[in-house]
Every structure is written in C-alpha cells, then in structure tokens.
C-alpha cells in the first residue's frame, strides 16, 4: 500500500539552490545567438579547470557521458576495470561501454570508499583501469591507487561526481589530476553545484584532451592543424567514432554561475554536517560518517548507518516514520554487484563484497543541501533522535 502523503512540507535528501543570478545567466544565453557550441561552454570549462587546478576541462551532457568518453579516450583496449560496488551503476557501466569487464573490490568499512588492499588483491594481468569513487564527497586514498598503478600499465580515472570542492589529505583540490589520468564530475540537481544535467572531465594530458573534444561531438574535428585536407571553411572530418555528448550553452551558463557560489555552498554544507555530528554523537544505534579533521571535505551526502535490529524497526518503517515528520531520506547505494544485469552478465552474487553489503543493510541518507535552514536541520535531528 502506498503511504499517505504527509501534510507538512518534506525536506528532501538533496535539492538544487537556484537564485536570481543563475536565472539571469541562463536568460542571457537564451537571448544570445548561440544555444550550443558557443562561448559559455568554453568559459565554464576554463573556470572549472582553474578552480580545481587542472590544465584542461571538457564539459559534457551529464556525468555518465563524462565517464564514457573519458574511458573511451584512454584507449585501453580489452581487459578489466576495477571499481567499488558502493556507487551508482554509471561507473562500472562505462567500463562495459568501452569493452572492459567490470570488476569490483570491496570497500573500506571506515571510509566507505574503495579499499586499496582489496583493489590490490583484485588486480590481474588483465587490469587496465582503476576507477575510485569519492563516495559522499570524501576523497578515496588516491596515493595508494597511484602507487599500485605506477609499475603496471593501469590507468586511473577518479569519479568525483560527489566531490567537487573537496581536497585531498595534504592539500590539492579533487580534479587537479595529480594522482590520476582524469577526473569526472557530475552536475545533476542533487549535487553540490548543478547545470540541470551536465558533467565534465578534467585532465593534464593534452592528447587525452584532444581526443575528448572529438569524442564529445561525433568524433569530428574542424581544427586546421588536425585535418588531413582543408579545401575550404566548410570542411570538417570525422576522425573517430564519437558521440553527441555536448553540453548546451544554457547548462554551461548555469554551471558557471553555480561554480561562483561553490565556496559558499561548501561552507553551508560543512556547517550542517558539523551540527549533525554534534547531535548524533551519543546515539549508540547510529554510526555517523567519518569525520575529517584537518581535511577540507565538501560532503555531498550525510549517510548514517542505523542498527535497525537494535531499535526494533525495519528500514522502510524508519523511512516512513521520518517522512511523517517531513524528513525525506534515500539509500545510497544498492551495491552494483547485486543488480540483475551484473548478476546475469558477470556472475556476481550476494556475499562477494561483505563490507559493502553490511554497509548497505544499514545505510540511510539524511537531508543535506545548502538551502536548508537551521530550522530544517533541527527538524531532521529531532525526527532522527525520536526514532528511539
């Protein structure tokens, strides 16, 4: 039976924060001559590359498109790619798109990120790629992954869909690619900044950058330096089998406007996270996400782990009880290896990645977004503490 709609406004687990400046930026593009492949996209790419400290940036239609052409652009051939089961399906799906066999390695139960030790154990002579996901905004242990790939022909792609604004231990912004071949971002509305849909790849590899530009737009180039012939100004060449993954000018204008607010959004998220940690510190039936003293992390999700058995309630019952108080929740994520396509195609099964499965059995994401008021935050805290 479908639960009744609560009579009080629901605080969702995530939501975009759009203001008059964002609206004006999009409107200006709508009134301009170009709605695609224009100056707004190039400006957004330049701003994002400068913000994270990378040499190059390519903006695309969404985060999945970013993963796809990034992996295609690395030209790895057949083999295996390793990633975490604690993520959205797009990370491993992109491996399958480019002919790699997705392989999972278990998570570190403390950080909830891909475990370097489990990744090392999963390496084979067929491993071509490691794709760590910075879950909930906390960067994975990138120096460890870089070290294990250094003496092997293994590429590294960071899935930073959750982690724009975060910094590594020791400094450096996620996306500067000091530890990887490339980093991808997502700008879906629940992410820290949004362009509606949208994604981007940052890299310091000029060759990869040039391939990404072509793969984004049908494999076509108009660059005179790259053409095999040039009979006139109309000329273009398809030099690869590419895709139509271009970002629109409206998306780019919104993304650039949002990027200018990133520091403010980050500060508000950090304040909410600090209040949650303070309020939930004494609950012996709830495990909080890891705290990061001395490391600047822009948390995308605030995921708690609840001992449902100890409190005598199921997860659906808890979600319903919170919804009755106007608090929306979500589960991040159903382990990818438990999805039917992976079971049927790659033979994955329950029990293969016990840390990820234990985490999933207890996980619940609470509301976290910059537009939350202090009253919203206290309503969430009151509702959670009232569960027991």
Coordinates of C-alpha atoms in Angstrom, one line a residue:
X1 CA 0.0 0.0 0.0
X2 CA 1.3 3.4 -0.9
X3 CA 1.9 5.6 2.2
X4 CA -0.2 8.7 2.6
X5 CA 1.3 12.0 1.6
X6 CA 2.4 13.9 4.7
X7 CA 0.6 17.1 5.5
X8 CA 3.8 19.0 6.3
X9 CA 6.4 20.1 3.7
X10 CA 9.0 17.4 3.1
X11 CA 12.7 18.2 3.4
X12 CA 14.3 16.2 0.5
X13 CA 17.6 14.4 1.0
X14 CA 19.1 16.8 -1.7
X15 CA 18.0 19.7 -3.8
X16 CA 19.5 22.4 -6.1
X17 CA 19.9 26.0 -4.9
X18 CA 19.0 28.4 -7.7
X19 CA 18.9 32.2 -7.3
X20 CA 18.3 35.3 -9.5
X21 CA 22.0 35.4 -10.6
X22 CA 21.6 31.8 -12.0
X23 CA 18.4 32.8 -13.8
X24 CA 20.0 35.9 -15.3
X25 CA 22.9 33.9 -16.6
X26 CA 20.7 31.4 -18.3
X27 CA 18.4 34.1 -19.7
X28 CA 21.4 36.0 -21.1
X29 CA 22.3 32.9 -23.1
X30 CA 18.8 32.4 -24.3
X31 CA 18.9 35.9 -25.7
X32 CA 22.3 35.2 -27.4
X33 CA 22.9 33.9 -31.0
X34 CA 24.2 30.5 -29.8
X35 CA 22.5 28.0 -27.7
X36 CA 25.1 25.3 -28.2
X37 CA 28.8 25.1 -29.0
X38 CA 29.3 28.8 -28.0
X39 CA 31.4 30.9 -25.7
X40 CA 29.5 30.0 -22.5
X41 CA 30.7 26.4 -22.6
X42 CA 34.3 27.4 -23.2
X43 CA 34.1 29.9 -20.3
X44 CA 32.7 27.3 -18.0
X45 CA 35.5 24.8 -18.9
X46 CA 38.1 27.5 -18.3
X47 CA 36.6 28.4 -14.9
X48 CA 36.3 24.8 -13.7
X49 CA 39.9 23.9 -14.8
X50 CA 41.2 27.0 -13.0
X51 CA 39.2 26.2 -9.9
X52 CA 40.4 22.7 -9.5
X53 CA 43.9 23.4 -10.8
X54 CA 43.9 21.2 -13.9
X55 CA 45.3 22.1 -17.3
X56 CA 42.2 21.1 -19.4
X57 CA 38.5 20.6 -19.0
X58 CA 35.8 19.2 -21.3
X59 CA 32.2 19.8 -20.4
X60 CA 29.6 17.3 -21.5
X61 CA 25.9 16.5 -21.2
X62 CA 26.0 14.5 -18.0
X63 CA 28.3 12.6 -15.6
X64 CA 27.7 9.3 -17.3
X65 CA 28.8 10.8 -20.7
X66 CA 31.9 12.1 -18.9
X67 CA 32.7 8.6 -17.7
X68 CA 32.1 7.1 -21.1
X69 CA 34.2 9.3 -23.3
X70 CA 36.9 9.6 -20.6
X71 CA 37.3 5.8 -20.6
X72 CA 37.0 5.7 -24.4
X73 CA 39.6 8.4 -24.8
X74 CA 42.1 6.4 -22.7
X75 CA 42.1 3.8 -25.5
X76 CA 42.7 0.8 -23.1
X77 CA 41.5 -2.0 -25.4
X78 CA 40.0 -5.1 -23.8
X79 CA 40.7 -6.2 -20.3
X80 CA 39.3 -5.4 -16.8
X81 CA 38.4 -2.3 -14.8
X82 CA 38.2 -2.2 -11.0
X83 CA 35.8 0.0 -9.1
X84 CA 33.7 0.0 -5.9
X85 CA 30.3 -1.7 -5.6
X86 CA 29.2 1.2 -3.4
X87 CA 28.3 3.7 -6.1
X88 CA 25.7 4.4 -8.8
X89 CA 25.8 1.9 -11.7
X90 CA 27.2 4.5 -14.2
X91 CA 30.8 4.0 -13.0
X92 CA 31.0 0.3 -13.9
X93 CA 28.6 0.7 -16.8
X94 CA 31.0 3.0 -18.6
X95 CA 33.7 0.3 -18.4
X96 CA 31.3 -2.1 -20.2
X97 CA 30.6 0.6 -22.8
X98 CA 34.2 0.6 -23.8
X99 CA 34.8 -3.1 -23.8
X100 CA 36.3 -3.6 -20.3
X101 CA 35.0 -6.2 -17.9
X102 CA 33.8 -4.5 -14.7
X103 CA 35.4 -6.0 -11.6
X104 CA 34.5 -4.9 -8.1
X105 CA 36.6 -4.7 -5.0
X106 CA 35.2 -4.3 -1.5
X107 CA 35.1 -1.0 0.4
X108 CA 36.9 0.2 3.5
X109 CA 34.3 0.0 6.2
X110 CA 35.5 3.1 7.8
X111 CA 35.7 5.5 4.8
X112 CA 33.1 3.6 2.7
X113 CA 35.4 4.2 -0.3
X114 CA 37.1 1.6 -2.5
X115 CA 39.7 -0.3 -0.3
X116 CA 43.3 -0.1 -1.7
X117 CA 44.0 -3.5 -0.1
X118 CA 41.0 -5.2 -1.7
X119 CA 41.9 -3.5 -5.0
X120 CA 45.4 -4.8 -4.9
X121 CA 44.0 -8.3 -4.3
X122 CA 41.7 -7.9 -7.3
X123 CA 44.5 -6.9 -9.7
X124 CA 45.3 -9.3 -12.6
X125 CA 47.4 -9.2 -15.7
X126 CA 44.1 -8.1 -17.4
X127 CA 43.6 -5.0 -15.2
X128 CA 43.6 -1.8 -17.4
X129 CA 41.8 0.7 -15.2
X130 CA 41.1 1.6 -11.6
X131 CA 38.2 3.9 -11.0
X132 CA 37.9 5.0 -7.4
X133 CA 34.7 6.9 -6.4
X134 CA 34.9 9.6 -3.9
X135 CA 31.8 8.5 -2.0
X136 CA 29.7 11.2 -0.4
X137 CA 32.4 13.8 -1.1
X138 CA 35.3 12.1 0.9
X139 CA 38.3 11.5 -1.4
X140 CA 39.5 8.0 -1.7
X141 CA 43.1 7.1 -0.9
X142 CA 44.5 8.2 -4.2
X143 CA 48.2 8.0 -3.4
X144 CA 47.7 4.3 -2.7
X145 CA 46.0 3.7 -6.0
X146 CA 48.6 5.8 -7.9
X147 CA 51.3 3.7 -6.3
X148 CA 49.8 0.3 -7.3
X149 CA 49.3 1.5 -10.8
X150 CA 52.7 3.1 -11.3
X151 CA 54.6 0.0 -12.2
X152 CA 51.8 -1.5 -14.3
X153 CA 50.0 -0.5 -17.5
X154 CA 47.0 0.7 -15.5
X155 CA 45.1 4.0 -15.9
X156 CA 43.3 5.8 -13.2
X157 CA 40.0 7.7 -13.5
X158 CA 38.6 9.5 -10.5
X159 CA 34.8 9.5 -10.3
X160 CA 34.3 12.8 -8.4
X161 CA 30.6 13.1 -9.0
X162 CA 30.2 13.7 -5.3
X163 CA 33.3 15.6 -4.5
X164 CA 33.6 18.9 -6.2
X165 CA 35.2 21.3 -3.7
X166 CA 36.8 18.6 -1.6
X167 CA 40.6 18.5 -1.0
X168 CA 42.9 15.5 -0.7
X169 CA 44.7 14.8 2.5
X170 CA 47.8 17.0 2.4
X171 CA 46.1 19.5 0.1
X172 CA 45.2 19.9 -3.6
X173 CA 41.6 20.1 -4.9
X174 CA 39.9 17.0 -6.2
X175 CA 40.1 17.3 -10.0
X176 CA 43.7 18.6 -10.3
X177 CA 44.6 15.0 -11.5
X178 CA 47.8 14.8 -9.5
X179 CA 47.0 11.2 -8.8
X180 CA 45.1 10.2 -12.0
X181 CA 44.8 10.4 -15.8
X182 CA 41.5 12.2 -15.5
X183 CA 38.7 13.2 -13.1
X184 CA 35.0 13.3 -13.9
X185 CA 32.3 15.5 -12.3
X186 CA 28.5 15.4 -12.3
X187 CA 26.2 18.4 -12.1
X188 CA 22.9 16.7 -11.5
X189 CA 20.5 18.8 -9.4
X190 CA 21.2 17.0 -6.2
X191 CA 24.9 17.6 -6.5
X192 CA 26.8 20.4 -4.8
X193 CA 26.5 22.6 -8.0
X194 CA 24.2 21.9 -10.9
X195 CA 23.8 22.7 -14.5
X196 CA 20.5 20.9 -14.7
X197 CA 22.1 17.8 -16.1
X198 CA 25.7 18.0 -17.1
X199 CA 29.2 16.7 -16.4
X200 CA 32.9 17.4 -17.0
X201 CA 36.3 15.8 -17.3
X202 CA 39.5 17.4 -16.1
X203 CA 42.9 16.2 -17.2
X204 CA 46.5 17.3 -17.5
X205 CA 47.1 15.1 -20.6
X206 CA 46.9 17.1 -23.8
X207 CA 46.5 14.1 -26.0
X208 CA 43.6 12.8 -24.0
X209 CA 42.1 16.3 -24.0
X210 CA 42.1 16.5 -27.8
X211 CA 40.5 13.0 -28.1
X212 CA 37.8 14.0 -25.6
X213 CA 36.9 17.1 -27.7
X214 CA 36.3 14.9 -30.7
X215 CA 34.5 12.1 -28.8
X216 CA 32.1 14.7 -27.3
X217 CA 31.0 15.7 -30.8
X218 CA 30.7 12.7 -33.1
X219 CA 34.4 12.2 -33.5
X220 CA 34.6 15.3 -35.6
X221 CA 37.3 18.0 -35.7
X222 CA 37.5 21.4 -37.5
X223 CA 40.9 22.1 -36.1
X224 CA 43.1 23.1 -39.2
X225 CA 46.2 21.6 -37.5
X226 CA 44.5 18.2 -37.3
X227 CA 42.8 18.0 -40.7
X228 CA 44.1 15.7 -43.5
X229 CA 42.6 18.0 -46.1
X230 CA 41.2 21.6 -46.0
X231 CA 39.6 22.7 -49.2
X232 CA 37.5 25.5 -47.5
X233 CA 35.8 26.9 -44.5
X234 CA 33.0 24.4 -44.5
X235 CA 35.4 21.5 -44.1
X236 CA 35.3 19.1 -41.2
X237 CA 36.4 15.5 -40.7
X238 CA 35.2 12.6 -38.6
X239 CA 38.4 11.0 -37.4
X240 CA 36.9 8.8 -34.7
X241 CA 33.6 7.1 -33.8
X242 CA 32.2 9.7 -31.4
X243 CA 29.0 10.7 -29.7
X244 CA 26.7 13.6 -29.3
X245 CA 27.5 14.4 -25.7
X246 CA 27.8 18.2 -26.0
X247 CA 26.7 20.5 -23.1
X248 CA 24.3 23.3 -24.1
X249 CA 25.1 26.9 -23.6
X250 CA 22.2 27.2 -21.0
X251 CA 23.7 24.4 -19.0
X252 CA 27.2 25.9 -19.2
X253 CA 25.9 29.4 -18.1
X254 CA 24.1 27.8 -15.1
X255 CA 27.2 25.7 -14.2
X256 CA 29.5 28.8 -14.3
X257 CA 27.1 30.8 -12.2
X258 CA 26.8 27.9 -9.7
X259 CA 30.6 27.5 -9.6
X260 CA 31.0 31.0 -8.4
X261 CA 28.9 30.0 -5.3
X262 CA 30.7 26.8 -4.6
X263 CA 32.7 28.1 -1.7
X264 CA 29.5 29.4 -0.1
X265 CA 27.6 26.2 -0.7
X266 CA 30.6 24.2 0.7
X267 CA 30.7 26.3 3.9
X268 CA 26.9 25.7 4.5
X269 CA 27.2 22.0 3.9
X270 CA 30.1 21.8 6.3
X271 CA 28.1 23.7 9.0
X272 CA 25.2 21.3 8.6
X273 CA 27.5 18.3 8.8
X274 CA 29.1 19.6 11.9
X275 CA 25.7 20.1 13.6
X276 CA 24.6 16.6 12.6
X277 CA 27.8 15.1 14.1
X278 CA 27.3 17.0 17.3
X279 CA 23.6 16.0 17.6
X280 CA 24.1 12.3 16.8
X281 CA 27.4 11.7 18.6
X282 CA 25.7 10.0 21.6
X283 CA 23.5 7.5 19.8
X284 CA 24.8 4.0 20.2
X285 CA 22.4 2.7 17.5
X286 CA 23.7 5.0 14.8
X287 CA 27.1 5.2 13.1
X288 CA 28.0 8.6 11.7
X289 CA 30.0 9.1 8.5
X290 CA 33.7 9.6 9.0
X291 CA 34.9 13.0 10.4
X292 CA 37.8 14.6 8.6
X293 CA 39.7 16.9 11.0
X294 CA 42.4 18.8 9.1
X295 CA 41.0 17.9 5.7
X296 CA 38.6 20.2 3.8
X297 CA 35.8 18.0 2.5
X298 CA 32.6 19.2 0.7
X299 CA 30.2 16.5 1.8
X300 CA 27.6 15.6 -0.9
X301 CA 25.7 13.1 1.3
X302 CA 25.3 12.6 5.0
X303 CA 24.9 8.9 5.3
X304 CA 24.2 7.3 8.7
X305 CA 24.2 3.6 9.4
X306 CA 21.4 2.5 11.7
X307 CA 21.2 -0.7 13.7
X308 CA 17.6 -1.4 12.6
X309 CA 17.5 -4.6 14.6
X310 CA 18.6 -2.9 17.8
X311 CA 15.8 -0.3 17.5
X312 CA 13.2 -2.8 16.5
X313 CA 12.3 -1.2 13.3
X314 CA 12.9 -2.0 9.6
X315 CA 14.4 0.5 7.2
X316 CA 11.1 1.0 5.4
X317 CA 9.4 1.7 8.8
X318 CA 12.1 4.2 9.7
X319 CA 11.8 6.0 6.4
X320 CA 8.1 6.2 6.8
X321 CA 8.4 7.5 10.4
X322 CA 10.8 10.2 9.2
X323 CA 8.6 11.1 6.2
X324 CA 5.7 11.5 8.6
X325 CA 7.8 14.3 10.3
X326 CA 8.5 15.9 6.9
X327 CA 12.0 14.4 6.6
X328 CA 12.8 12.7 3.3
X329 CA 15.6 10.1 3.1
X330 CA 17.2 7.9 0.5
X331 CA 19.5 4.9 0.3
X332 CA 23.0 5.3 -1.4
X333 CA 23.5 2.8 -2.9
X334 CA 22.2 -0.7 -3.7
X335 CA 25.5 -2.5 -4.3
X336 CA 26.1 -2.6 -8.0
X337 CA 27.1 -6.3 -8.0
X338 CA 23.6 -7.1 -6.7
X339 CA 21.8 -5.6 -9.7
X340 CA 20.2 -8.1 -12.0
X341 CA 22.3 -7.2 -15.1
X342 CA 25.5 -7.7 -13.3
X343 CA 24.3 -11.0 -11.8
X344 CA 23.3 -12.3 -15.2
X345 CA 26.1 -10.9 -17.2
X346 CA 29.1 -11.1 -14.9
X347 CA 28.0 -13.7 -12.4
X348 CA 28.2 -11.5 -9.3
X349 CA 26.4 -12.7 -6.2
X350 CA 25.4 -11.9 -2.7
X351 CA 28.3 -12.4 -0.3
X352 CA 31.1 -11.4 -2.6
X353 CA 31.8 -8.0 -1.1
X354 CA 30.7 -8.3 2.6
X355 CA 31.8 -4.8 3.8
X356 CA 29.7 -3.1 1.1
X357 CA 26.8 -5.4 1.8
X358 CA 26.9 -4.8 5.6
X359 CA 27.1 -1.1 5.0
X360 CA 24.1 -1.2 2.6
X361 CA 22.0 -3.1 5.0
X362 CA 22.2 -0.2 7.5
X363 CA 22.6 2.9 5.3
X364 CA 20.3 5.9 5.2
X365 CA 21.0 9.3 3.7
X366 CA 19.6 12.3 5.6
X367 CA 18.9 15.7 4.1
X368 CA 21.9 17.8 3.2
X369 CA 21.8 20.8 0.8
X370 CA 22.8 24.5 1.2
X371 CA 19.2 25.8 1.1
X372 CA 18.4 24.0 4.4
X373 CA 17.5 26.5 7.1
X374 CA 18.6 26.0 10.7
X375 CA 15.0 25.0 11.5
X376 CA 15.1 22.3 8.8
X377 CA 18.3 20.9 10.3
X378 CA 16.8 20.8 13.7
X379 CA 13.7 19.1 12.4
X380 CA 15.8 16.4 10.9
X381 CA 17.8 16.0 14.2
X382 CA 14.6 15.9 16.3
X383 CA 13.0 13.3 14.0
X384 CA 16.0 11.0 13.9
X385 CA 16.5 11.1 17.7
X386 CA 12.8 10.4 18.2
X387 CA 13.2 7.1 16.4
X388 CA 14.2 5.6 19.7

